[in-house]
Amino acid sequence: MSTLPGRLVLLGHPVAHSASPRFQNAALHAAGIPLRYEALDVAVEDLDATLQGLALVNGAGNVTIPHKETVAARCTRLTALAKRCAAVNVFWHEDHALCGDNTDVAGVEFVASALLQGRTAGARVALIGAGGAAAAVLCAAERWDGAQVRLYNRHMSRAESLAQRFSRFTQVVPSVADAVRDATLVVNATPVGMHDDALPVPIDLLPEDASVFDLVYRPAETAWVRLAREAGHRAADGEGMLLEQGARAFERWFGREPDRGVMWRAMH
Ligand code: NAP
């Protein structure tokens, strides 16, 4: 992007809980870019009007729940990855056209490959959840040689329609226990554990060598990550993914890398 966007925003509903304004504003300040990143709480029925307003000012930003799929549908240009995910978490304007990308996939890749210590080839992934975040996990796993995913969701029909798009390596299973059997990586892509200490997968179901990746993030670690680590598993919550997707978004908007150290410190 050659000229600065007129506004830089996060579109979501709700957005008050988001850590993105904190670390994006810290990165903007550190880079000397004279913009403020604003969280915009946009109801579903107001999304199109908001996008029209942003088009007038060459707006850019992030997208979160529940707008990722709709913004993807509104974009004139999508990266191949955003098309594959059918979801956009980063947008900007080029020649007045709305453009979208998906950097959640890079966020997943960053954390998952660290947890697997680079051994993503042949990974056996248990994936709990079938929404937009689960699609990003599947887009990441698709690039791992020989990886297999067992997908569980409380509503089977949603699991079936997501798995259909990734059927070469994804199988829907009827229970959490079936998903985690023999897994090397167990991923929570539901909001379970966001507001309380509920566990998406009981700790005693985790295979001994499995790593645990909770996409949920909270001010303190989630109970699932804490208990899994106490039981000897490598485990990470959603903070690292959030930060990496945000850093890649910053690169999209400004064509240069942000200071990830500054972003990380602003988050804590
Ligand atoms: P979404 O599209 O709304 O999908 C939510 C998924 O969670 C669906 O599969 C839904 O199942 C399931 N679910 C919801 N409540 C549940 C419950 N009480 N018990 C069991 N399953 C439940 O949301 P999303 O965008 O995929 O996000 C999912 C989670 O990932 C959120 O907590 C979000 O915070 C996190 N996330 C983190 C990052 C990050 O950067 N760290 C990025 C994106 C998302 P049904 O289909 O049965 O309703």
PDB file of C-alpha atoms and ligand atoms in Angstrom:
ATOM      1  CA  MET A   1       0.000   0.000   0.000  1.00  0.00           C
ATOM      2  CA  SER A   2       1.694   3.233  -1.107  1.00  0.00           C
ATOM      3  CA  THR A   3      -0.454   5.914   0.616  1.00  0.00           C
ATOM      4  CA  LEU A   4      -1.513   5.741   4.239  1.00  0.00           C
ATOM      5  CA  PRO A   5      -5.095   4.627   4.877  1.00  0.00           C
ATOM      6  CA  GLY A   6      -7.453   7.380   6.067  1.00  0.00           C
ATOM      7  CA  ARG A   7      -8.632   5.148   8.926  1.00  0.00           C
ATOM      8  CA  LEU A   8      -7.316   1.945  10.452  1.00  0.00           C
ATOM      9  CA  VAL A   9     -10.003  -0.069  12.224  1.00  0.00           C
ATOM     10  CA  LEU A  10     -11.016  -3.400  13.701  1.00  0.00           C
ATOM     11  CA  LEU A  11     -14.494  -4.439  12.552  1.00  0.00           C
ATOM     12  CA  GLY A  12     -16.261  -6.842  14.908  1.00  0.00           C
ATOM     13  CA  HIS A  13     -19.153  -7.370  17.264  1.00  0.00           C
ATOM     14  CA  PRO A  14     -18.247  -7.302  20.099  1.00  0.00           C
ATOM     15  CA  VAL A  15     -14.743  -5.787  19.985  1.00  0.00           C
ATOM     16  CA  ALA A  16     -14.276  -4.276  23.452  1.00  0.00           C
ATOM     17  CA  HIS A  17     -12.311  -7.331  24.673  1.00  0.00           C
ATOM     18  CA  SER A  18      -9.809  -7.216  21.801  1.00  0.00           C
ATOM     19  CA  ALA A  19      -6.093  -6.735  22.491  1.00  0.00           C
ATOM     20  CA  SER A  20      -5.463  -5.636  18.871  1.00  0.00           C
ATOM     21  CA  PRO A  21      -5.799  -1.841  19.469  1.00  0.00           C
ATOM     22  CA  ARG A  22      -3.212  -2.026  22.252  1.00  0.00           C
ATOM     23  CA  PHE A  23      -0.493  -3.734  20.276  1.00  0.00           C
ATOM     24  CA  GLN A  24      -1.276  -2.172  16.888  1.00  0.00           C
ATOM     25  CA  ASN A  25      -1.139   1.337  18.377  1.00  0.00           C
ATOM     26  CA  ALA A  26       2.153   0.503  20.073  1.00  0.00           C
ATOM     27  CA  ALA A  27       3.543  -0.725  16.727  1.00  0.00           C
ATOM     28  CA  LEU A  28       2.285   2.382  14.887  1.00  0.00           C
ATOM     29  CA  HIS A  29       3.857   4.641  17.477  1.00  0.00           C
ATOM     30  CA  ALA A  30       7.180   2.753  17.361  1.00  0.00           C
ATOM     31  CA  ALA A  31       7.205   3.001  13.538  1.00  0.00           C
ATOM     32  CA  GLY A  32       6.372   6.719  13.591  1.00  0.00           C
ATOM     33  CA  ILE A  33       3.198   6.204  11.535  1.00  0.00           C
ATOM     34  CA  PRO A  34       0.677   8.977  12.318  1.00  0.00           C
ATOM     35  CA  LEU A  35      -2.449   6.816  12.570  1.00  0.00           C
ATOM     36  CA  ARG A  36      -4.598   5.444  15.368  1.00  0.00           C
ATOM     37  CA  TYR A  37      -6.049   1.937  15.218  1.00  0.00           C
ATOM     38  CA  GLU A  38      -9.679   2.036  16.371  1.00  0.00           C
ATOM     39  CA  ALA A  39     -11.959  -0.807  17.457  1.00  0.00           C
ATOM     40  CA  LEU A  40     -15.351  -0.359  15.750  1.00  0.00           C
ATOM     41  CA  ASP A  41     -18.284  -2.296  17.163  1.00  0.00           C
ATOM     42  CA  VAL A  42     -20.351  -2.939  14.031  1.00  0.00           C
ATOM     43  CA  ALA A  43     -23.647  -4.835  14.129  1.00  0.00           C
ATOM     44  CA  VAL A  44     -24.278  -7.225  11.238  1.00  0.00           C
ATOM     45  CA  GLU A  45     -26.929  -4.939   9.722  1.00  0.00           C
ATOM     46  CA  ASP A  46     -24.489  -1.982   9.722  1.00  0.00           C
ATOM     47  CA  LEU A  47     -21.541  -3.730   8.083  1.00  0.00           C
ATOM     48  CA  ASP A  48     -22.217  -2.700   4.485  1.00  0.00           C
ATOM     49  CA  ALA A  49     -22.715   0.979   5.373  1.00  0.00           C
ATOM     50  CA  THR A  50     -19.502   0.893   7.421  1.00  0.00           C
ATOM     51  CA  LEU A  51     -17.580  -0.633   4.506  1.00  0.00           C
ATOM     52  CA  GLN A  52     -18.942   2.054   2.168  1.00  0.00           C
ATOM     53  CA  GLY A  53     -17.779   4.771   4.561  1.00  0.00           C
ATOM     54  CA  LEU A  54     -14.336   3.191   4.821  1.00  0.00           C
ATOM     55  CA  ALA A  55     -14.055   3.012   1.020  1.00  0.00           C
ATOM     56  CA  LEU A  56     -14.452   6.807   0.855  1.00  0.00           C
ATOM     57  CA  VAL A  57     -11.426   7.359   3.120  1.00  0.00           C
ATOM     58  CA  ASN A  58      -9.192   4.584   1.763  1.00  0.00           C
ATOM     59  CA  GLY A  59      -9.780   2.668   5.002  1.00  0.00           C
ATOM     60  CA  ALA A  60      -7.951  -0.465   6.068  1.00  0.00           C
ATOM     61  CA  GLY A  61      -7.981  -2.771   9.052  1.00  0.00           C
ATOM     62  CA  ASN A  62      -8.813  -6.103  10.601  1.00  0.00           C
ATOM     63  CA  VAL A  63     -12.003  -8.118  10.739  1.00  0.00           C
ATOM     64  CA  THR A  64     -13.139 -10.360  13.550  1.00  0.00           C
ATOM     65  CA  ILE A  65     -16.226 -12.319  14.652  1.00  0.00           C
ATOM     66  CA  PRO A  66     -18.832 -12.286  13.130  1.00  0.00           C
ATOM     67  CA  HIS A  67     -17.816 -10.456   9.931  1.00  0.00           C
ATOM     68  CA  LYS A  68     -14.929 -12.452   8.420  1.00  0.00           C
ATOM     69  CA  GLU A  69     -16.992 -14.416   5.891  1.00  0.00           C
ATOM     70  CA  THR A  70     -19.156 -11.437   4.873  1.00  0.00           C
ATOM     71  CA  VAL A  71     -16.171  -9.175   4.271  1.00  0.00           C
ATOM     72  CA  ALA A  72     -14.608 -11.934   2.145  1.00  0.00           C
ATOM     73  CA  ALA A  73     -17.798 -11.968   0.074  1.00  0.00           C
ATOM     74  CA  ARG A  74     -17.667  -8.171  -0.336  1.00  0.00           C
ATOM     75  CA  CYS A  75     -14.023  -8.000  -1.497  1.00  0.00           C
ATOM     76  CA  THR A  76     -13.260  -7.330  -5.149  1.00  0.00           C
ATOM     77  CA  ARG A  77      -9.807  -8.859  -4.760  1.00  0.00           C
ATOM     78  CA  LEU A  78      -8.875 -11.726  -2.464  1.00  0.00           C
ATOM     79  CA  THR A  79      -5.541 -13.417  -1.958  1.00  0.00           C
ATOM     80  CA  ALA A  80      -5.514 -17.140  -2.773  1.00  0.00           C
ATOM     81  CA  LEU A  81      -5.402 -17.919   0.946  1.00  0.00           C
ATOM     82  CA  ALA A  82      -8.396 -15.723   1.801  1.00  0.00           C
ATOM     83  CA  LYS A  83     -10.274 -17.413  -1.042  1.00  0.00           C
ATOM     84  CA  ARG A  84      -9.339 -20.862   0.289  1.00  0.00           C
ATOM     85  CA  CYS A  85     -10.430 -19.913   3.833  1.00  0.00           C
ATOM     86  CA  ALA A  86     -13.514 -18.044   2.551  1.00  0.00           C
ATOM     87  CA  ALA A  87     -12.713 -15.584   5.353  1.00  0.00           C
ATOM     88  CA  VAL A  88     -10.890 -12.266   5.577  1.00  0.00           C
ATOM     89  CA  ASN A  89      -9.235 -10.901   8.701  1.00  0.00           C
ATOM     90  CA  VAL A  90      -7.258  -8.124   6.956  1.00  0.00           C
ATOM     91  CA  PHE A  91      -8.566  -5.606   4.416  1.00  0.00           C
ATOM     92  CA  TRP A  92      -7.342  -2.546   2.569  1.00  0.00           C
ATOM     93  CA  HIS A  93      -8.175  -0.583  -0.595  1.00  0.00           C
ATOM     94  CA  GLU A  94      -6.262  -0.566  -3.873  1.00  0.00           C
ATOM     95  CA  ASP A  95      -7.482   1.670  -6.723  1.00  0.00           C
ATOM     96  CA  HIS A  96     -10.756   2.018  -4.755  1.00  0.00           C
ATOM     97  CA  ALA A  97     -11.213  -1.771  -4.750  1.00  0.00           C
ATOM     98  CA  LEU A  98     -11.744  -3.609  -1.459  1.00  0.00           C
ATOM     99  CA  CYS A  99      -8.987  -6.213  -1.018  1.00  0.00           C
ATOM    100  CA  GLY A 100      -8.765  -8.981   1.574  1.00  0.00           C
ATOM    101  CA  ASP A 101      -6.247 -11.438   2.955  1.00  0.00           C
ATOM    102  CA  ASN A 102      -6.180 -13.992   5.729  1.00  0.00           C
ATOM    103  CA  THR A 103      -3.242 -13.755   8.118  1.00  0.00           C
ATOM    104  CA  ASP A 104      -4.872 -15.997  10.752  1.00  0.00           C
ATOM    105  CA  VAL A 105      -3.360 -18.883   8.782  1.00  0.00           C
ATOM    106  CA  ALA A 106       0.156 -17.512   9.291  1.00  0.00           C
ATOM    107  CA  GLY A 107      -0.694 -17.056  12.973  1.00  0.00           C
ATOM    108  CA  VAL A 108      -1.717 -20.712  13.251  1.00  0.00           C
ATOM    109  CA  GLU A 109       1.358 -21.813  11.318  1.00  0.00           C
ATOM    110  CA  PHE A 110       3.665 -19.803  13.586  1.00  0.00           C
ATOM    111  CA  VAL A 111       2.385 -21.307  16.849  1.00  0.00           C
ATOM    112  CA  ALA A 112       1.677 -24.832  15.597  1.00  0.00           C
ATOM    113  CA  SER A 113       5.097 -25.315  14.046  1.00  0.00           C
ATOM    114  CA  ALA A 114       6.756 -24.063  17.256  1.00  0.00           C
ATOM    115  CA  LEU A 115       4.668 -26.505  19.319  1.00  0.00           C
ATOM    116  CA  LEU A 116       5.518 -29.354  16.927  1.00  0.00           C
ATOM    117  CA  GLN A 117       9.160 -28.262  16.920  1.00  0.00           C
ATOM    118  CA  GLY A 118       9.053 -27.983  13.147  1.00  0.00           C
ATOM    119  CA  ARG A 119       7.695 -31.524  12.692  1.00  0.00           C
ATOM    120  CA  THR A 120       4.532 -30.512  10.861  1.00  0.00           C
ATOM    121  CA  ALA A 121       5.005 -33.189   8.176  1.00  0.00           C
ATOM    122  CA  GLY A 122       2.817 -36.167   9.014  1.00  0.00           C
ATOM    123  CA  ALA A 123       1.151 -34.320  11.915  1.00  0.00           C
ATOM    124  CA  ARG A 124      -2.042 -35.899  13.257  1.00  0.00           C
ATOM    125  CA  VAL A 125      -4.258 -32.997  14.196  1.00  0.00           C
ATOM    126  CA  ALA A 126      -7.355 -33.165  16.396  1.00  0.00           C
ATOM    127  CA  LEU A 127      -9.422 -30.082  15.612  1.00  0.00           C
ATOM    128  CA  ILE A 128     -12.331 -29.097  17.866  1.00  0.00           C
ATOM    129  CA  GLY A 129     -14.665 -26.539  16.288  1.00  0.00           C
ATOM    130  CA  ALA A 130     -15.794 -25.844  12.732  1.00  0.00           C
ATOM    131  CA  GLY A 131     -16.022 -22.053  12.410  1.00  0.00           C
ATOM    132  CA  GLY A 132     -13.747 -19.496  10.771  1.00  0.00           C
ATOM    133  CA  ALA A 133     -10.804 -20.189  13.070  1.00  0.00           C
ATOM    134  CA  ALA A 134     -11.043 -23.917  12.355  1.00  0.00           C
ATOM    135  CA  ALA A 135     -10.922 -23.104   8.627  1.00  0.00           C
ATOM    136  CA  ALA A 136      -7.658 -21.214   9.221  1.00  0.00           C
ATOM    137  CA  VAL A 137      -6.237 -24.284  11.006  1.00  0.00           C
ATOM    138  CA  LEU A 138      -7.205 -26.463   8.026  1.00  0.00           C
ATOM    139  CA  CYS A 139      -5.613 -23.999   5.592  1.00  0.00           C
ATOM    140  CA  ALA A 140      -2.390 -24.229   7.604  1.00  0.00           C
ATOM    141  CA  ALA A 141      -2.502 -28.044   7.913  1.00  0.00           C
ATOM    142  CA  GLU A 142      -3.097 -28.344   4.165  1.00  0.00           C
ATOM    143  CA  ARG A 143       0.490 -27.211   3.629  1.00  0.00           C
ATOM    144  CA  TRP A 144       1.963 -29.832   5.951  1.00  0.00           C
ATOM    145  CA  ASP A 145       3.138 -32.876   4.018  1.00  0.00           C
ATOM    146  CA  GLY A 146       0.982 -35.892   4.830  1.00  0.00           C
ATOM    147  CA  ALA A 147      -0.838 -34.235   7.735  1.00  0.00           C
ATOM    148  CA  GLN A 148      -4.220 -35.717   8.709  1.00  0.00           C
ATOM    149  CA  VAL A 149      -6.997 -33.909  10.595  1.00  0.00           C
ATOM    150  CA  ARG A 150      -9.813 -35.418  12.659  1.00  0.00           C
ATOM    151  CA  LEU A 151     -12.511 -32.810  13.085  1.00  0.00           C
ATOM    152  CA  TYR A 152     -15.121 -32.731  15.851  1.00  0.00           C
ATOM    153  CA  ASN A 153     -17.842 -30.102  16.282  1.00  0.00           C
ATOM    154  CA  ARG A 154     -20.924 -30.179  18.512  1.00  0.00           C
ATOM    155  CA  HIS A 155     -23.094 -29.585  15.421  1.00  0.00           C
ATOM    156  CA  MET A 156     -22.025 -32.326  13.025  1.00  0.00           C
ATOM    157  CA  SER A 157     -23.535 -30.687   9.952  1.00  0.00           C
ATOM    158  CA  ARG A 158     -21.200 -27.708  10.254  1.00  0.00           C
ATOM    159  CA  ALA A 159     -18.224 -30.059  10.657  1.00  0.00           C
ATOM    160  CA  GLU A 160     -19.322 -31.977   7.547  1.00  0.00           C
ATOM    161  CA  SER A 161     -19.568 -28.879   5.364  1.00  0.00           C
ATOM    162  CA  LEU A 162     -16.174 -27.547   6.484  1.00  0.00           C
ATOM    163  CA  ALA A 163     -14.510 -30.958   6.071  1.00  0.00           C
ATOM    164  CA  GLN A 164     -15.913 -31.251   2.538  1.00  0.00           C
ATOM    165  CA  ARG A 165     -13.731 -28.310   1.492  1.00  0.00           C
ATOM    166  CA  PHE A 166     -10.618 -30.067   2.855  1.00  0.00           C
ATOM    167  CA  SER A 167     -11.608 -33.681   2.257  1.00  0.00           C
ATOM    168  CA  ARG A 168      -8.180 -34.837   1.023  1.00  0.00           C
ATOM    169  CA  PHE A 169      -6.878 -34.864   4.597  1.00  0.00           C
ATOM    170  CA  THR A 170      -9.858 -34.191   6.897  1.00  0.00           C
ATOM    171  CA  GLN A 171     -12.242 -36.664   8.473  1.00  0.00           C
ATOM    172  CA  VAL A 172     -15.247 -35.808  10.660  1.00  0.00           C
ATOM    173  CA  VAL A 173     -15.513 -37.868  13.854  1.00  0.00           C
ATOM    174  CA  PRO A 174     -18.454 -38.238  16.266  1.00  0.00           C
ATOM    175  CA  SER A 175     -16.706 -37.451  19.573  1.00  0.00           C
ATOM    176  CA  VAL A 176     -13.833 -35.541  21.128  1.00  0.00           C
ATOM    177  CA  ALA A 177     -12.299 -38.872  22.177  1.00  0.00           C
ATOM    178  CA  ASP A 178     -12.243 -40.040  18.539  1.00  0.00           C
ATOM    179  CA  ALA A 179     -10.640 -36.774  17.458  1.00  0.00           C
ATOM    180  CA  VAL A 180      -7.760 -36.830  19.933  1.00  0.00           C
ATOM    181  CA  ARG A 181      -6.843 -40.517  19.660  1.00  0.00           C
ATOM    182  CA  ASP A 182      -3.192 -40.699  18.446  1.00  0.00           C
ATOM    183  CA  ALA A 183      -3.088 -36.928  17.810  1.00  0.00           C
ATOM    184  CA  THR A 184       0.242 -35.116  17.851  1.00  0.00           C
ATOM    185  CA  LEU A 185      -1.488 -31.712  18.002  1.00  0.00           C
ATOM    186  CA  VAL A 186      -4.831 -30.972  19.682  1.00  0.00           C
ATOM    187  CA  VAL A 187      -6.405 -27.638  18.730  1.00  0.00           C
ATOM    188  CA  ASN A 188      -9.320 -25.844  20.372  1.00  0.00           C
ATOM    189  CA  ALA A 189     -11.039 -23.614  17.803  1.00  0.00           C
ATOM    190  CA  THR A 190     -14.155 -22.948  19.913  1.00  0.00           C
ATOM    191  CA  PRO A 191     -14.731 -20.218  22.522  1.00  0.00           C
ATOM    192  CA  VAL A 192     -14.850 -22.855  25.294  1.00  0.00           C
ATOM    193  CA  GLY A 193     -12.658 -21.611  28.164  1.00  0.00           C
ATOM    194  CA  MET A 194     -12.817 -17.964  27.144  1.00  0.00           C
ATOM    195  CA  HIS A 195     -14.997 -16.787  30.020  1.00  0.00           C
ATOM    196  CA  ASP A 196     -14.522 -19.585  32.558  1.00  0.00           C
ATOM    197  CA  ASP A 197     -12.285 -22.577  33.242  1.00  0.00           C
ATOM    198  CA  ALA A 198     -14.231 -25.031  31.060  1.00  0.00           C
ATOM    199  CA  LEU A 199     -11.999 -27.476  29.161  1.00  0.00           C
ATOM    200  CA  PRO A 200     -12.587 -28.180  25.442  1.00  0.00           C
ATOM    201  CA  VAL A 201     -10.854 -31.558  25.879  1.00  0.00           C
ATOM    202  CA  PRO A 202     -10.378 -33.367  29.223  1.00  0.00           C
ATOM    203  CA  ILE A 203      -6.686 -33.505  30.108  1.00  0.00           C
ATOM    204  CA  ASP A 204      -6.765 -37.279  30.654  1.00  0.00           C
ATOM    205  CA  LEU A 205      -7.869 -37.821  27.045  1.00  0.00           C
ATOM    206  CA  LEU A 206      -4.730 -36.160  25.637  1.00  0.00           C
ATOM    207  CA  PRO A 207      -2.211 -38.634  24.159  1.00  0.00           C
ATOM    208  CA  GLU A 208       1.029 -38.509  26.134  1.00  0.00           C
ATOM    209  CA  ASP A 209       3.111 -36.765  23.459  1.00  0.00           C
ATOM    210  CA  ALA A 210       0.401 -34.463  22.097  1.00  0.00           C
ATOM    211  CA  SER A 211       0.930 -30.710  21.981  1.00  0.00           C
ATOM    212  CA  VAL A 212      -1.970 -28.469  22.905  1.00  0.00           C
ATOM    213  CA  PHE A 213      -2.948 -25.317  21.027  1.00  0.00           C
ATOM    214  CA  ASP A 214      -5.795 -23.235  22.433  1.00  0.00           C
ATOM    215  CA  LEU A 215      -6.850 -20.504  20.002  1.00  0.00           C
ATOM    216  CA  VAL A 216      -8.619 -18.765  22.892  1.00  0.00           C
ATOM    217  CA  TYR A 217      -6.691 -16.031  24.646  1.00  0.00           C
ATOM    218  CA  ARG A 218      -7.436 -14.336  27.948  1.00  0.00           C
ATOM    219  CA  PRO A 219      -5.510 -11.882  30.100  1.00  0.00           C
ATOM    220  CA  ALA A 220      -4.126 -14.917  31.980  1.00  0.00           C
ATOM    221  CA  GLU A 221      -3.549 -18.303  30.326  1.00  0.00           C
ATOM    222  CA  THR A 222      -6.591 -20.510  29.801  1.00  0.00           C
ATOM    223  CA  ALA A 223      -7.209 -23.289  32.322  1.00  0.00           C
ATOM    224  CA  TRP A 224      -6.785 -25.855  29.520  1.00  0.00           C
ATOM    225  CA  VAL A 225      -3.302 -24.631  28.614  1.00  0.00           C
ATOM    226  CA  ARG A 226      -2.251 -24.392  32.257  1.00  0.00           C
ATOM    227  CA  LEU A 227      -3.489 -27.894  33.151  1.00  0.00           C
ATOM    228  CA  ALA A 228      -2.087 -29.455  29.969  1.00  0.00           C
ATOM    229  CA  ARG A 229       1.305 -27.962  30.687  1.00  0.00           C
ATOM    230  CA  GLU A 230       1.158 -29.189  34.281  1.00  0.00           C
ATOM    231  CA  ALA A 231       0.466 -32.663  32.870  1.00  0.00           C
ATOM    232  CA  GLY A 232       3.662 -32.454  30.791  1.00  0.00           C
ATOM    233  CA  HIS A 233       2.337 -31.322  27.394  1.00  0.00           C
ATOM    234  CA  ARG A 234       3.768 -28.520  25.272  1.00  0.00           C
ATOM    235  CA  ALA A 235       0.959 -25.971  25.211  1.00  0.00           C
ATOM    236  CA  ALA A 236       0.191 -22.481  23.922  1.00  0.00           C
ATOM    237  CA  ASP A 237      -2.834 -20.218  24.027  1.00  0.00           C
ATOM    238  CA  GLY A 238      -4.052 -17.847  21.292  1.00  0.00           C
ATOM    239  CA  GLU A 239      -1.823 -14.878  22.134  1.00  0.00           C
ATOM    240  CA  GLY A 240       1.013 -15.869  19.818  1.00  0.00           C
ATOM    241  CA  MET A 241      -1.409 -16.392  16.938  1.00  0.00           C
ATOM    242  CA  LEU A 242      -3.113 -13.061  17.585  1.00  0.00           C
ATOM    243  CA  LEU A 243       0.179 -11.245  17.582  1.00  0.00           C
ATOM    244  CA  GLU A 244       1.498 -12.948  14.445  1.00  0.00           C
ATOM    245  CA  GLN A 245      -1.706 -12.343  12.446  1.00  0.00           C
ATOM    246  CA  GLY A 246      -1.501  -8.697  13.563  1.00  0.00           C
ATOM    247  CA  ALA A 247       2.142  -8.369  12.570  1.00  0.00           C
ATOM    248  CA  ARG A 248       1.397  -9.809   9.100  1.00  0.00           C
ATOM    249  CA  ALA A 249      -1.560  -7.425   8.786  1.00  0.00           C
ATOM    250  CA  PHE A 250       0.719  -4.483   9.600  1.00  0.00           C
ATOM    251  CA  GLU A 251       3.053  -5.633   6.796  1.00  0.00           C
ATOM    252  CA  ARG A 252       0.084  -5.696   4.402  1.00  0.00           C
ATOM    253  CA  TRP A 253      -0.968  -2.143   5.284  1.00  0.00           C
ATOM    254  CA  PHE A 254       2.439  -0.478   5.430  1.00  0.00           C
ATOM    255  CA  GLY A 255       4.829  -2.712   3.476  1.00  0.00           C
ATOM    256  CA  ARG A 256       7.205  -3.111   6.382  1.00  0.00           C
ATOM    257  CA  GLU A 257       7.539  -5.306   9.427  1.00  0.00           C
ATOM    258  CA  PRO A 258       6.382  -3.988  12.789  1.00  0.00           C
ATOM    259  CA  ASP A 259       8.446  -4.347  15.934  1.00  0.00           C
ATOM    260  CA  ARG A 260       7.053  -7.591  17.354  1.00  0.00           C
ATOM    261  CA  GLY A 261       8.820  -6.997  20.690  1.00  0.00           C
ATOM    262  CA  VAL A 262       6.962  -3.706  21.110  1.00  0.00           C
ATOM    263  CA  MET A 263       3.695  -5.438  20.201  1.00  0.00           C
ATOM    264  CA  TRP A 264       4.279  -8.268  22.647  1.00  0.00           C
ATOM    265  CA  ARG A 265       5.095  -5.903  25.509  1.00  0.00           C
ATOM    266  CA  ALA A 266       1.982  -3.820  24.762  1.00  0.00           C
ATOM    267  CA  MET A 267      -0.127  -6.949  25.124  1.00  0.00           C
ATOM    268  CA  HIS A 268       1.058  -7.614  28.689  1.00  0.00           C
TER     269      HIS A 268
HETATM  270  P1  NAP B   1     -17.099 -19.071  14.962  1.00  0.00           P
HETATM  271  O1  NAP B   1     -16.915 -18.986  13.489  1.00  0.00           O
HETATM  272  O2  NAP B   1     -18.254 -18.401  15.616  1.00  0.00           O
HETATM  273  O3  NAP B   1     -17.121 -20.646  15.350  1.00  0.00           O
HETATM  274  C1  NAP B   1     -17.268 -21.045  16.674  1.00  0.00           C
HETATM  275  C2  NAP B   1     -17.083 -22.559  16.785  1.00  0.00           C
HETATM  276  O4  NAP B   1     -17.096 -22.890  18.176  1.00  0.00           O
HETATM  277  C3  NAP B   1     -18.178 -23.374  16.137  1.00  0.00           C
HETATM  278  O5  NAP B   1     -17.619 -24.577  15.691  1.00  0.00           O
HETATM  279  C4  NAP B   1     -19.136 -23.635  17.316  1.00  0.00           C
HETATM  280  O6  NAP B   1     -19.848 -24.817  17.215  1.00  0.00           O
HETATM  281  C5  NAP B   1     -18.153 -23.802  18.437  1.00  0.00           C
HETATM  282  N1  NAP B   1     -18.729 -23.476  19.731  1.00  0.00           N
HETATM  283  C6  NAP B   1     -19.222 -22.287  20.128  1.00  0.00           C
HETATM  284  N2  NAP B   1     -19.631 -22.357  21.417  1.00  0.00           N
HETATM  285  C7  NAP B   1     -19.386 -23.643  21.813  1.00  0.00           C
HETATM  286  C8  NAP B   1     -19.604 -24.348  23.025  1.00  0.00           C
HETATM  287  N3  NAP B   1     -20.132 -23.742  24.094  1.00  0.00           N
HETATM  288  N4  NAP B   1     -19.238 -25.644  23.099  1.00  0.00           N
HETATM  289  C9  NAP B   1     -18.698 -26.258  22.026  1.00  0.00           C
HETATM  290  N5  NAP B   1     -18.468 -25.648  20.837  1.00  0.00           N
HETATM  291  C10 NAP B   1     -18.817 -24.348  20.745  1.00  0.00           C
HETATM  292  O7  NAP B   1     -15.820 -18.524  15.718  1.00  0.00           O
HETATM  293  P2  NAP B   1     -14.298 -18.563  15.219  1.00  0.00           P
HETATM  294  O8  NAP B   1     -13.971 -17.335  14.478  1.00  0.00           O
HETATM  295  O9  NAP B   1     -14.048 -19.881  14.573  1.00  0.00           O
HETATM  296  O10 NAP B   1     -13.522 -18.468  16.612  1.00  0.00           O
HETATM  297  C11 NAP B   1     -13.449 -19.592  17.503  1.00  0.00           C
HETATM  298  C12 NAP B   1     -12.520 -19.268  18.655  1.00  0.00           C
HETATM  299  O11 NAP B   1     -11.204 -19.021  18.172  1.00  0.00           O
HETATM  300  C13 NAP B   1     -12.923 -17.994  19.418  1.00  0.00           C
HETATM  301  O12 NAP B   1     -12.856 -18.259  20.780  1.00  0.00           O
HETATM  302  C14 NAP B   1     -11.882 -16.972  19.082  1.00  0.00           C
HETATM  303  O13 NAP B   1     -11.565 -16.179  20.198  1.00  0.00           O
HETATM  304  C15 NAP B   1     -10.690 -17.838  18.739  1.00  0.00           C
HETATM  305  N6  NAP B   1      -9.853 -17.149  17.743  1.00  0.00           N
HETATM  306  C16 NAP B   1      -8.615 -16.777  18.113  1.00  0.00           C
HETATM  307  C17 NAP B   1      -7.795 -16.131  17.228  1.00  0.00           C
HETATM  308  C18 NAP B   1      -6.419 -15.739  17.658  1.00  0.00           C
HETATM  309  O14 NAP B   1      -5.785 -14.962  16.952  1.00  0.00           O
HETATM  310  N7  NAP B   1      -5.927 -16.258  18.760  1.00  0.00           N
HETATM  311  C19 NAP B   1      -8.233 -15.847  15.919  1.00  0.00           C
HETATM  312  C20 NAP B   1      -9.521 -16.268  15.561  1.00  0.00           C
HETATM  313  C21 NAP B   1     -10.328 -16.899  16.489  1.00  0.00           C
HETATM  314  P3  NAP B   1     -21.308 -24.915  16.527  1.00  0.00           P
HETATM  315  O15 NAP B   1     -21.063 -24.937  15.055  1.00  0.00           O
HETATM  316  O16 NAP B   1     -21.810 -26.211  17.057  1.00  0.00           O
HETATM  317  O17 NAP B   1     -22.079 -23.712  16.984  1.00  0.00           O
END
